Each structure stands twice: as structure tokens, then as C-alpha cells.
Coordinates of C-alpha atoms in Angstrom, one line a residue:
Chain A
X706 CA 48.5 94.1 49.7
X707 CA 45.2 93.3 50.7
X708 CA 43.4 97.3 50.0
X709 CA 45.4 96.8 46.2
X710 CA 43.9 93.2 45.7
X711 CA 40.1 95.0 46.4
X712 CA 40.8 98.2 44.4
X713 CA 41.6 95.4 41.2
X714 CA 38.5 93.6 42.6
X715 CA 36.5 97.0 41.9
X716 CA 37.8 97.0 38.5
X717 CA 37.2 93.5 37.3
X718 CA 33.7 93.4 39.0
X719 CA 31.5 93.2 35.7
X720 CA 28.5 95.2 37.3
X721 CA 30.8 98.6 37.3
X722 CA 31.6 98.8 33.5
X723 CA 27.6 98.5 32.8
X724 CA 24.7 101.2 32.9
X725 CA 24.9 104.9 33.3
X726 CA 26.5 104.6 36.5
X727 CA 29.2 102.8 34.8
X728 CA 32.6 103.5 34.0
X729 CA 32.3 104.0 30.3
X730 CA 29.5 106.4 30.7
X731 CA 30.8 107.8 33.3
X732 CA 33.8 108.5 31.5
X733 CA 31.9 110.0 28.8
X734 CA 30.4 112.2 30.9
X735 CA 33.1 113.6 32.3
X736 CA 34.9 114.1 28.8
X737 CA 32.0 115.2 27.2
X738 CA 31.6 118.0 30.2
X739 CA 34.6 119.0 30.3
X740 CA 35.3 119.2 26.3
X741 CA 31.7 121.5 25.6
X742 CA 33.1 123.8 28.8
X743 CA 36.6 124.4 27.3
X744 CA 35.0 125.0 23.8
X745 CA 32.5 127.7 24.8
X746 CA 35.3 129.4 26.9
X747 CA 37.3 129.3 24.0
X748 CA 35.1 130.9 21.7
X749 CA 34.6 133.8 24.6
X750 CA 37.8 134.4 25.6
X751 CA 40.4 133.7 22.3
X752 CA 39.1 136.9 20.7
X753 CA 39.1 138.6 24.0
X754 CA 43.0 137.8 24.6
X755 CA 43.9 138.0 20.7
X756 CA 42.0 141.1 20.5
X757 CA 43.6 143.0 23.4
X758 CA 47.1 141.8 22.0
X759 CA 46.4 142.5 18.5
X760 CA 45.5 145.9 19.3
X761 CA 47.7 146.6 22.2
X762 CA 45.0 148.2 24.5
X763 CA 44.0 146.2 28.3
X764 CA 47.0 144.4 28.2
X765 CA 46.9 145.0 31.8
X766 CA 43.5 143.3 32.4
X767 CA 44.6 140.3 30.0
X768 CA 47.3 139.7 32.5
X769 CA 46.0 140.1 35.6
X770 CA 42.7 138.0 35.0
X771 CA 44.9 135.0 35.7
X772 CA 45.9 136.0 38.7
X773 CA 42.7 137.0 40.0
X774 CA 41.5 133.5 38.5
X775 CA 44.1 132.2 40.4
X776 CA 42.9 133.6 44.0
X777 CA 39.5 132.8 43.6
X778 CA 38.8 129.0 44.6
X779 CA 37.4 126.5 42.2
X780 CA 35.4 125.0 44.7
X781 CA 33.8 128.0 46.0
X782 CA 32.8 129.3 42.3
X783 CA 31.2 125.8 42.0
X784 CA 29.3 126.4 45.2
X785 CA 28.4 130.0 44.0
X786 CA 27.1 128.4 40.6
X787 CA 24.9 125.9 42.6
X788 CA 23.3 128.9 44.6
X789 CA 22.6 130.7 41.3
X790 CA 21.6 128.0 38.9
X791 CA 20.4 124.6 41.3
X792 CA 22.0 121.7 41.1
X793 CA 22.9 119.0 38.3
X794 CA 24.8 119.9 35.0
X795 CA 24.0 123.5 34.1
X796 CA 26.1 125.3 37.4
X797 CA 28.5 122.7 36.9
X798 CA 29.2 123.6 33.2
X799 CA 28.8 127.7 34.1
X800 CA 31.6 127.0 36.6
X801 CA 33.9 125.3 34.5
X802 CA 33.5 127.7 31.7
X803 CA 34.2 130.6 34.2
X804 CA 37.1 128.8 35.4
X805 CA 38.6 127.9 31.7
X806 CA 38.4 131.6 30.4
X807 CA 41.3 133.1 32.2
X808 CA 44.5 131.0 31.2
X809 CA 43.2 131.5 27.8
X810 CA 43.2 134.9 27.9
X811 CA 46.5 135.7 29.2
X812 CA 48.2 132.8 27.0
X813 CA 46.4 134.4 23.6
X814 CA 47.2 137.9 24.9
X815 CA 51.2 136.6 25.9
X816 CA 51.6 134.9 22.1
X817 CA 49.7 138.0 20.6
X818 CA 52.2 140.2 22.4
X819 CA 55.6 137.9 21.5
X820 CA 55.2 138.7 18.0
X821 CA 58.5 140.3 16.9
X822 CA 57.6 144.2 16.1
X823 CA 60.2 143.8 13.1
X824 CA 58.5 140.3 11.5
X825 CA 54.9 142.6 11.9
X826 CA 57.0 145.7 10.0
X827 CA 58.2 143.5 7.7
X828 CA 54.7 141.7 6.7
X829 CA 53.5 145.2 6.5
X830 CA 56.4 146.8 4.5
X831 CA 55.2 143.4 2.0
X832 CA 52.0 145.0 1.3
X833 CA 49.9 143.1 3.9
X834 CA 47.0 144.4 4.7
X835 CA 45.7 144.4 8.8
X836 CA 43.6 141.3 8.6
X837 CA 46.5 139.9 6.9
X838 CA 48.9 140.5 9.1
X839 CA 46.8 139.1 12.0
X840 CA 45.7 136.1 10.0
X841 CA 48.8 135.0 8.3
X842 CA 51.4 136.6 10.7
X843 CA 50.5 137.2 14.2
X844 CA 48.2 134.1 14.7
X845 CA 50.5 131.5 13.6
X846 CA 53.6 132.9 15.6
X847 CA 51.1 133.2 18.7
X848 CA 49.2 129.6 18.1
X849 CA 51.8 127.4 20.2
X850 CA 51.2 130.1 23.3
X851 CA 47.3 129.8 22.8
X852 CA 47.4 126.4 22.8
X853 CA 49.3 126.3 26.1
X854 CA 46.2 128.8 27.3
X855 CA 44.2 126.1 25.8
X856 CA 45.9 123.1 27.5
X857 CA 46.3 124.8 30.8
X858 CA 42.5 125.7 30.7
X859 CA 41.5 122.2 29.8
X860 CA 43.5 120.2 32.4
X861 CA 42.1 123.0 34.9
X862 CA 38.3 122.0 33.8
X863 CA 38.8 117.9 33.7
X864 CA 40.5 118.6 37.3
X865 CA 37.3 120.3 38.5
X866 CA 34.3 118.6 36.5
X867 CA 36.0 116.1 39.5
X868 CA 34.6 118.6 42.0
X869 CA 31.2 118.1 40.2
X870 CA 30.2 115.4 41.6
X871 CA 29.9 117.0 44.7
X872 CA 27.1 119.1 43.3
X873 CA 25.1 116.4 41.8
X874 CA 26.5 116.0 38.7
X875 CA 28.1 112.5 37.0
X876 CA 31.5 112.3 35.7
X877 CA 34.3 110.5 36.9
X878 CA 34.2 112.3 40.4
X879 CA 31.0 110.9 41.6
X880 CA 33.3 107.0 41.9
X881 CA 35.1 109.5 44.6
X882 CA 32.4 111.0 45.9
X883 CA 29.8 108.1 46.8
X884 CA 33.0 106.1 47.9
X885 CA 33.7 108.8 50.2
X886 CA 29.9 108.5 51.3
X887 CA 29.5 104.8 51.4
X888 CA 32.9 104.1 53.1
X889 CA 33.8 102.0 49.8
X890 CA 37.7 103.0 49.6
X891 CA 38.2 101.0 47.1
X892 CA 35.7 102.6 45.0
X893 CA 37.2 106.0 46.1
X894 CA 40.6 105.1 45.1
X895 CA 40.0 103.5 41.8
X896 CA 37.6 106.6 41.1
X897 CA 40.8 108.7 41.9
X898 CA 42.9 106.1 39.7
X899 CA 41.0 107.0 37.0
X900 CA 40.3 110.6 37.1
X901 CA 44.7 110.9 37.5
X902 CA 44.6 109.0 34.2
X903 CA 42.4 110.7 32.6
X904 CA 43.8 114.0 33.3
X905 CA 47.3 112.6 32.0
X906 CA 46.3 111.5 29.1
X907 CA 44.3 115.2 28.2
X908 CA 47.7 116.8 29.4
X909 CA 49.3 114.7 27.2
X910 CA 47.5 114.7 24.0
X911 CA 47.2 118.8 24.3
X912 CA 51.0 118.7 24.8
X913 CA 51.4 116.7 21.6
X914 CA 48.9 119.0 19.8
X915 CA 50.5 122.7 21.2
X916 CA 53.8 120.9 19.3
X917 CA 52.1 120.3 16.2
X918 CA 50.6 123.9 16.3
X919 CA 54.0 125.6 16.0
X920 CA 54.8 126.3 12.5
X921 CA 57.5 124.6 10.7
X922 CA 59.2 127.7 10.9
X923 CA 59.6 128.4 14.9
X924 CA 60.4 124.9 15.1
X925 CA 64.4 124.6 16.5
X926 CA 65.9 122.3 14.0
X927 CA 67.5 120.5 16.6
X928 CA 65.8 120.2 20.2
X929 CA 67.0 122.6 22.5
X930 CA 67.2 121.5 26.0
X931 CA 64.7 118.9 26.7
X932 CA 63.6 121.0 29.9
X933 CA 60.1 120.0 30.6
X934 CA 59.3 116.7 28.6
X935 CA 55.8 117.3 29.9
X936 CA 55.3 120.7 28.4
X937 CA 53.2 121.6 31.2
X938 CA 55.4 124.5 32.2
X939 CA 55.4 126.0 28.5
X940 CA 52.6 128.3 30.1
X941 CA 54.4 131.2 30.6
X942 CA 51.2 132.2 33.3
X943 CA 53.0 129.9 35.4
X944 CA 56.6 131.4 35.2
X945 CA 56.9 134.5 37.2
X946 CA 59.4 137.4 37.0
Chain B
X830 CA 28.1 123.8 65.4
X831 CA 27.0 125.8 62.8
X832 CA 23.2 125.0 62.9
X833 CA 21.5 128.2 63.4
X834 CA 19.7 131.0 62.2
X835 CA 19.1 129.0 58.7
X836 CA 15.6 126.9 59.8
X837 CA 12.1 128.7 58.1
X838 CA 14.1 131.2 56.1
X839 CA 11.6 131.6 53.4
X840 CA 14.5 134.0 51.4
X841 CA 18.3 133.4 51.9
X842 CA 20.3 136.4 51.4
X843 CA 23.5 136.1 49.8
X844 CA 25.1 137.5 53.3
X845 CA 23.0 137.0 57.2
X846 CA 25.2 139.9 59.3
X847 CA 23.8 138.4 62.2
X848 CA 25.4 135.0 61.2
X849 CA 28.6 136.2 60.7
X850 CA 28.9 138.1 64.4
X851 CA 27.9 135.2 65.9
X852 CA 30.2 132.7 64.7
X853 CA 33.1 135.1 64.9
X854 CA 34.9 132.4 66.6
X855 CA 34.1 129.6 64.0
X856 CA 34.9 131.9 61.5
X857 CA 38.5 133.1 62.8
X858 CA 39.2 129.5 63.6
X859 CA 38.8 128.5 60.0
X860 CA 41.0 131.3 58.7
X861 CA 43.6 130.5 61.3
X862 CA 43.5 126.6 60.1
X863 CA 43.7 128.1 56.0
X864 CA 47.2 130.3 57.0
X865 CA 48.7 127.2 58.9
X866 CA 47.9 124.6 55.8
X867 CA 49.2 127.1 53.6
X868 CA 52.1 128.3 55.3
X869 CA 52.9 124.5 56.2
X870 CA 52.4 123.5 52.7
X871 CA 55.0 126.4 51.1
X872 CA 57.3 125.9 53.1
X873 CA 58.0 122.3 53.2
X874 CA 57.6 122.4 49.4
X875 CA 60.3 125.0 49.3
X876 CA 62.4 123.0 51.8
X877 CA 61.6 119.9 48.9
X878 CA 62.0 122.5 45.9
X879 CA 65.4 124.2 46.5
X880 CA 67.2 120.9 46.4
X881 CA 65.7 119.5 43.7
X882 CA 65.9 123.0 41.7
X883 CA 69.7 123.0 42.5
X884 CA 70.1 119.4 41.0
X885 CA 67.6 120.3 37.9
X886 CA 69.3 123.0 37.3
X887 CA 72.6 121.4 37.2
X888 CA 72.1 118.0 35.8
X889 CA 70.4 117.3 32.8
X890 CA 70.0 113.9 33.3
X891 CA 68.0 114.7 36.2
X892 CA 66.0 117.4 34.7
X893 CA 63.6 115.6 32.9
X894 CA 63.0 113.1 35.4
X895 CA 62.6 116.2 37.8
X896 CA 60.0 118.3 35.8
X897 CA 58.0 114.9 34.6
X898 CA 57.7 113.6 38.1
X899 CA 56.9 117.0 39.8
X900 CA 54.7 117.5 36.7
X901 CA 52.4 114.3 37.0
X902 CA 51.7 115.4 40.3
X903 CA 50.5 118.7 39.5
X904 CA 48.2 117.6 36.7
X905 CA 46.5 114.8 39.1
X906 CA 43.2 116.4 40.2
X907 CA 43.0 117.8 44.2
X908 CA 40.2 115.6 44.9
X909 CA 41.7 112.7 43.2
X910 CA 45.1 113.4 45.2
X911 CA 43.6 113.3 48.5
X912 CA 40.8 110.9 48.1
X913 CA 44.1 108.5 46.9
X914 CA 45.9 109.0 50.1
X915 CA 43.0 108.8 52.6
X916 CA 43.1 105.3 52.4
X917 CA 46.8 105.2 53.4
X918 CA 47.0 108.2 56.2
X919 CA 43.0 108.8 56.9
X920 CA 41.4 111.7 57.4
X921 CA 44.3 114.2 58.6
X922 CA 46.0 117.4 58.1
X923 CA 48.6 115.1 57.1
X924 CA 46.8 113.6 54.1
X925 CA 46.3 117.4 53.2
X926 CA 50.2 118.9 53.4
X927 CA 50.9 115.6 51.5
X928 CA 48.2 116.8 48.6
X929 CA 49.2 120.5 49.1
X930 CA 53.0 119.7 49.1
X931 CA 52.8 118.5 46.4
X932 CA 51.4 121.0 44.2
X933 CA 54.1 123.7 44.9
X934 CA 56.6 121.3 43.9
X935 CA 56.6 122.1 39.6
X936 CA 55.6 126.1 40.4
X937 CA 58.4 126.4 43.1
X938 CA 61.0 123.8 41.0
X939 CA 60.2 125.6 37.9
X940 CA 60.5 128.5 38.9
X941 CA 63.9 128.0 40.6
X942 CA 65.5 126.3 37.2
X943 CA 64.4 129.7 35.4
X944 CA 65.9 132.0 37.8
X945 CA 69.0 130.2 38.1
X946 CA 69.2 129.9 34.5
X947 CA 68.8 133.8 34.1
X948 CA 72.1 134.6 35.7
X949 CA 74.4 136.2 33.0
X950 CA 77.3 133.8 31.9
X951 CA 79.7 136.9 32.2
X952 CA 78.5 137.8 36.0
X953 CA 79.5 134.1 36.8
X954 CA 82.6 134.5 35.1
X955 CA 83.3 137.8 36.6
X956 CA 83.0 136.0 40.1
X957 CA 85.0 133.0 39.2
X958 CA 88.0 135.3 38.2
X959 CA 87.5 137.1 41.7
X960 CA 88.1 134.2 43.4
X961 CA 84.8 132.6 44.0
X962 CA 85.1 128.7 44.8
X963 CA 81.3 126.9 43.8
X964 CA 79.4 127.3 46.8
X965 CA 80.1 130.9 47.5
X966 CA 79.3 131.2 44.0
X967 CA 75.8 129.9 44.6
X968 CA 75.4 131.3 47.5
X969 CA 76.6 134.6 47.0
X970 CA 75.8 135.5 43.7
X971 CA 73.6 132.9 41.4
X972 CA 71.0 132.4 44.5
X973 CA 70.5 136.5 45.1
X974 CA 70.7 136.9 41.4
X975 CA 67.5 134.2 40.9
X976 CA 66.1 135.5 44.2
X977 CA 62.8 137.7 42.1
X978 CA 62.0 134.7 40.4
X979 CA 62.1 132.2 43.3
X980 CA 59.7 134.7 45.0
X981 CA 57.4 134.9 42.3
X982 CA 57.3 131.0 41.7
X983 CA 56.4 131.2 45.9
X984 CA 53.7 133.6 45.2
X985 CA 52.2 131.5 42.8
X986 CA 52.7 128.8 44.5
X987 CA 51.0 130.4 47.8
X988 CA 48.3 131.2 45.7
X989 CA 47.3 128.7 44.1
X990 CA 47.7 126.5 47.8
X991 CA 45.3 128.7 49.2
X992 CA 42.9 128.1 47.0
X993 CA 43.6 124.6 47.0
X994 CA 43.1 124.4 50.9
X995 CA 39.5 124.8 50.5
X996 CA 39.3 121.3 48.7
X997 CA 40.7 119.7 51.8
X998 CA 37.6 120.3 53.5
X999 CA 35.8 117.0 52.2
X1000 CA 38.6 115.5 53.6
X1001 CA 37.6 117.4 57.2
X1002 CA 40.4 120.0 57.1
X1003 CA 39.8 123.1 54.8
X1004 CA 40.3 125.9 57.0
X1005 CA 37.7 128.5 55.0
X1006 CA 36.5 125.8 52.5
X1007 CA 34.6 124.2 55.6
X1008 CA 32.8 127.1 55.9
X1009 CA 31.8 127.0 51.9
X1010 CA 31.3 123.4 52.2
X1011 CA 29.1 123.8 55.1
X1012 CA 26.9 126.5 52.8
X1013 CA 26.7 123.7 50.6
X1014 CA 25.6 120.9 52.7
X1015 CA 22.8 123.0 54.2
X1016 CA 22.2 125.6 51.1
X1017 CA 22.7 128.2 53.2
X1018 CA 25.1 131.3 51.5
X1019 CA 26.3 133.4 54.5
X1020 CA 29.1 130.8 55.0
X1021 CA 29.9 130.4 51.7
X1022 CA 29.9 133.8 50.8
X1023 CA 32.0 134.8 53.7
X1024 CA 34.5 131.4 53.2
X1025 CA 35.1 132.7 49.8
X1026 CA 35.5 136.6 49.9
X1027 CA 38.3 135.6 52.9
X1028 CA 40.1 133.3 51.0
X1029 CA 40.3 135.8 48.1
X1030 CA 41.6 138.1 50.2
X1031 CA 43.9 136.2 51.9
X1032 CA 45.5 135.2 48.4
X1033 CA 46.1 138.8 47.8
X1034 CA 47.4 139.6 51.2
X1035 CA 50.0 136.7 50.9
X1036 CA 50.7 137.7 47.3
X1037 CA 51.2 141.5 48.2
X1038 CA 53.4 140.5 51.1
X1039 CA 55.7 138.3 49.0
X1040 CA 56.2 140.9 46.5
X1041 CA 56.7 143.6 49.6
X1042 CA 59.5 140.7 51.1
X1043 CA 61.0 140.6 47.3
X1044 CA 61.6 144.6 47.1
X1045 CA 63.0 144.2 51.0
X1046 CA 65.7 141.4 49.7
X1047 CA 66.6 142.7 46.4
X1048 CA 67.3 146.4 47.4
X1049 CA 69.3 146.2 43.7
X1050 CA 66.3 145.3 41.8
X1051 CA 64.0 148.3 42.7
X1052 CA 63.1 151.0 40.1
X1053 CA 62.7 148.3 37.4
X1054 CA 60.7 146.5 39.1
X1055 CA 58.6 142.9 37.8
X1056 CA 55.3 143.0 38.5

């Protein structure tokens, strides 16, 4: 177990928790990154995706921008953004906010769409008004499924904010990266330790928030089948037929 | 091997046509290498998948294990993935189908579960009271029956593989993503740009194939159709 005794090494060596090349910052980094990308593609496409499912008009494009999303590598849009912007942090954040817009859509556009035709009648037959209807009616019903758009999104950007490093950005990636460069495997794999872990614990957290985000009222009273105790594959993007 | 026509270009178009006919044999090689990690990749995670579906689908206590497992793997970053293995099988295409693999694994599983799950209680019943002992029931008619989602799990799964090859470049595989890392390394776009349009259009050839392969198998399904 000699490689496992110099990835712990790596850790415990005091020199890698200092400075901005340090673990801390470099954690921050990649968290900050990846939090100010998946925010900014939220604001662009949740009214894009709630929009088109409110009204019932592009449904078509709100589903198949996933799958195009889907065919086009990450790598190569981060590539693309370096030949349009330079290097450093701006193509790295154009890329992952490019990247983060498409599960969003489809998810808000999917919950928009599951809203039961009779509970919409019926908030209309109350007197509700439109706005009301989509405020107090079809957002909460849809908010669990735009959360998954969310969560999906955000595990896709901390996943490739890895990537950035390749591009001359921080973040966690670039423990990967210059181990890859300098031979230092154990560098490499304690960068890859840590990027795993913090990609867990985002999935995890946004797992725990998409089941705080379903009213009281869609909540089964009892748990039905404890099917994916992840969550992960409450994105119905990722269920086909 | 790719060092020319790029020195004292004051302007770099986005594609060089005279680039791209001279490396016709670097850049057919490199789409070859993407259809074999790919193809590789879905079908030893379908070999892994259909198993594991079967017991998920039959077992609750293995379900969650199953879909947690499967699902960690998925969440871990690519490069994090193969940088973690390269320590333990190098720099190989085996390092990369281990990465890949492993990716399909919750789309293909997941997808398997659902489709299973779908089958009417009453069509099951129906072929127990024929005479239908377990297997032929699964083979005969819960398997057909979940047949249009397996295949779209497997499109999805090819998919996203494909795109996923091009990461396995900084490992030294990558099939077309060695040609966009190579437009990287030397800022140089005619690779990139022609790494990228080919692996976009390879992900739609493989998914318009699997859903022409679906319609083939499920002769029943056609005329309502699932995208």
C-alpha cells in the first residue's frame, strides 16, 4: 500500500492546505465557479422552460435541447469558449453556463407540463386569475421537477469546472491537471479524491433540497418504494420512452 | 504528426480545408478509435446492466444498493474517474472502457428497472394462466414488453459515451477529442472544429440508428411511437 501511504502523505503535508494554490482556496474556487455559473443559467433558462410549459407553445424545442446538449461534448464547448474568449476564468464560466442551461429547461418545461389539466381547471373555476394560477398552482406542483433540472445542471457544471483547469483556470481540477503534468500521481489522485467528494456532497445536498421543495401536499404519506436513494434518477431527462 | 500548416498564420480561421484533406488519415483514424470506445463501452455496460437490472428489478433489498452504487459512479467527474485509475492500469484504452463503463451503468440500469416495471400486472397474469413458467415469462414477454425503454436508456447511454470519449484524450485515447485537444495544445481551430462537428454527428447517427433498431424489434409498437 505504498501509492495509498503517499496519497495520505499529500494530504497531511502542511504546504498544500496554504496559499492560493491550496486546498481551501482551491476549493473555493471551484464552488464559487461553479455556484455563479448555475445561477446565471438559471435566471436564463427557468423562465425559458416555465414559459414554454406555462403557455404550451415550443414544447418541442424545450425537449429536444437536452438531447442536443447531450451530443455536443463538454470538453469541446470548453475548447470553443477558449478560442472565443482567451484563456483563464471568463470562457471557463461562458462554458459552464452554456452547459447548465439545457437540463434546466427541459426539467422546468417537464414539471410545467405534469400539472394536472383538472387541478389548473379547478384553480381557475376558484376565481384565480393567470398569474395566480402559475404562481400559486403550477410552480409549486412543478418545483420538485425544476429542482431536479437544477441538480442535474449543477452536478453537470462542478463535473466540468474540473475540465477547467485544463484551460488555465483554478479549481479543484488544476491538483489533476499539474499532477498529470509533473508525474505527481499522488497529487493527481488525491485531486481526483477530492473533486469525487465534492461532487457527492453537491449531489447530495441538491437531493435533500429537491425533497424539501415538494409541497406538503405531493408528499406520499408513507415512502413509496425507496427506488433511487440517491435521487439522481428523479430527472425524468434521463428516463427514456 | 499533426504539425503543419499552423506556423506564421497571422489569422486562424475557424476551419483550414487544406488541413483537413491532408490529414484525412489522422482524421478517420480518430473517428474509427471514438466508434470502438464507444461501441466497447455500451456494450460491456449492457452485458454489466442486464443482470443487475434483472436483480434490481426483482429484489428490493438490492435495489437501493444497486442505484446508489451505479449512482456514485456516475456523479464522480470523467477527469476525476480516469485520472483515479491511471495510477492503477496507466495510460490505456483500458483505463478508459473502465471510466466509460462505468457511466452507462445508472442510464442502462435505470432504464431497465423502468421498463420492466411498465409491464401490465394483467399481461403477466394473462401469461401465467397460459402456462408460462418464470423464465419464458421474462423472456418472452416482460423483456419484449420493456424492450423501447431498454433502447432508449442505450441511446442515452451511447450518447452521452460519445461525448464522454473525448475526455479520454488527456489520458492519450480520445478518438476525436485528440483532435480537439490537439486544437488546444497548439491554438489552432481546424482540429477542434472538425473533432467536434464529427462527434456531434456521430451522436446523432448512433441515436437515429438505435431508434431505427427499436422500430425494427418492436414491429407492435409502431404507429404510437416514443420519440
Amino acid at each position: 500500500m505504498n501509492f495509498a501511504n503517499q496519497v495520505v502523505q499529500w494530504f497531511l503535508n502542511g504546504a498544500h492546505w496554504q496559499g492560493d494554490g491550496g486546498i481551501p482556496h482551491r476549493t473555493l474556487e471551484h464552488l464559487a465557479m461553479s455556484g455563479a455559473s448555475v445561477l446565471v443559467a438559471a435566471a436564463i433558462a427557468l423562465p425559458i422552460g416555465i414559459a414554454i410549459g406555462h403557455f404550451g407553445r415550443g414544447g418541442i424545442l424545450a425537449i429536444n435541447i437536452s438531447n442536443i446538449g447531450r451530443a455536443v461534448p463538454s470538453f469541446a464547448v470548453l475548447v470553443i469558449a477558449v478560442e472565443l474568449f482567451g484563456i483563464g476564468a471568463l470562457p471557463a464560466f461562458i462554458a459552464l453556463v452554456a452547459l447548465a442551461i439545457p437540463p434546466m429547461v427541459t426539467n422546468s418545461y417537464i414539471g410545467m407540463r405534469e400539472v394536472d389539466a383538472d387541478v389548473r381547471e379547478a384553480a381557475r373555476g376558484m376565481g384565480m386569475r393567470d398569474r395566480a394560477v402559475l404562481w400559486r398552482v403550477e410552480l409549486p406542483i412543478a418545483l420538485p421537477l425544476i429542482m431536479a433540472g437544477i441538480r442535474t445542471s449543477a452536478v453537470n457544471v462542478v463535473a466540468t469546472a474540473t475540465l477547467a483547469a485544463l484551460v488555465a483556470w483554478g479549481g479543484l481540477g488544476r491538483f489533476i491537471v499539474d499532477g498529470f503534468g509533473l508525474q505527481d500521481y499522488p497529487m493527481m489522485f488525491a485531486g481526483a479524491i477530492m473533486v469525487a467528494i465534492l461532487s457527492l456532497i453537491v449531489e447530495f445536498s441538491l437531493a435533500g433540497a429537491q425533497r424539501l421543495a415538494t409541497p406538503a401536499g405531493l408528499r406520499p404519506s408513507k415512502p413509496v418504494q425507496k427506488e433511487e436513494p440517491l435521487g439522481i434518477a428523479r430527472d425524468p431527462a434521463m428516463v427514456a420512452a | 504528426m499533426l504539425a503543419t500548416g499552423v506556423v506564421g498564420a497571422a489569422e486562424d480561421p475557424w476551419i483550414r480545408w487544406s488541413w483537413v484533406s491532408g490529414h484525412v488519415d489522422v482524421i478517420s483514424a480518430a473517428l474509427v478509435q471514438h466508434i470502438e470506445l464507444t461501441l466497447i463501452a455500451v456494450v460491456v455496460g449492457l452485458l454489466i446492466a442486464v443482470p443487475l437490472g434483472l436483480l434490481a428489478w426483482r429484489s428490493r433489498v438490492f435495489r437501493g444498493p444497486i442505484f446508489s452504487l451505479t449512482g456514485i459512479l456516475y456523479t464522480i467527474p470523467s477527469l476525476a474517474l480516469f485520472s483515479a485509475l491511471v495510477p492503477f492500469t496507466g495510460f490505456t484504452f483500458l483505463t478508459s472502457e473502465i471510466g466509460l463503463v462505468s457511466y452507462t451503468l445508472l442510464i442502462l440500469i435505470r432504464n431497465i428497472v423502468v421498463g420492466l416495471t411498465s409491464v401490465p400486472e394483467e399481461v403477466r397474469e394473462a401469461a401465467r394462466g397460459m402456462g408460462y413458467r418464470p423464465l419464458a415469462e421474462l423472456v418472452r414477454i416482460d423483456l419484449p414488453l420493456a424492450i423501447p425503454a431498454i433502447v432508449g436508456g442505450m441511446r442515452i447511454a451511447t450518447v452521452t459515451t460519445i461525448g464522454l470519449v473525448t475526455v479520454t484524450a488527456l489520458i492519450g485515447e480520445g478518438g476525436l477529442g485528440s483532435l480537439i485537444y490537439d486544437g488546444l495544445l497548439r491554438d489552432f481551430k481546424t482540429p477542434l472544429v472538425v473533432g467536434t462537428v464529427l462527434s456531434v454527428a456521430l451522436a446523432f447517427a448512433a441515436d437515429l440508428s438505435l431508434a431505427g433498431v427499436q422500430r425494427v424489434i418492436t414491429p407492435w409498437s409502431r404507429g404510437r411511437a416514443t420519440a
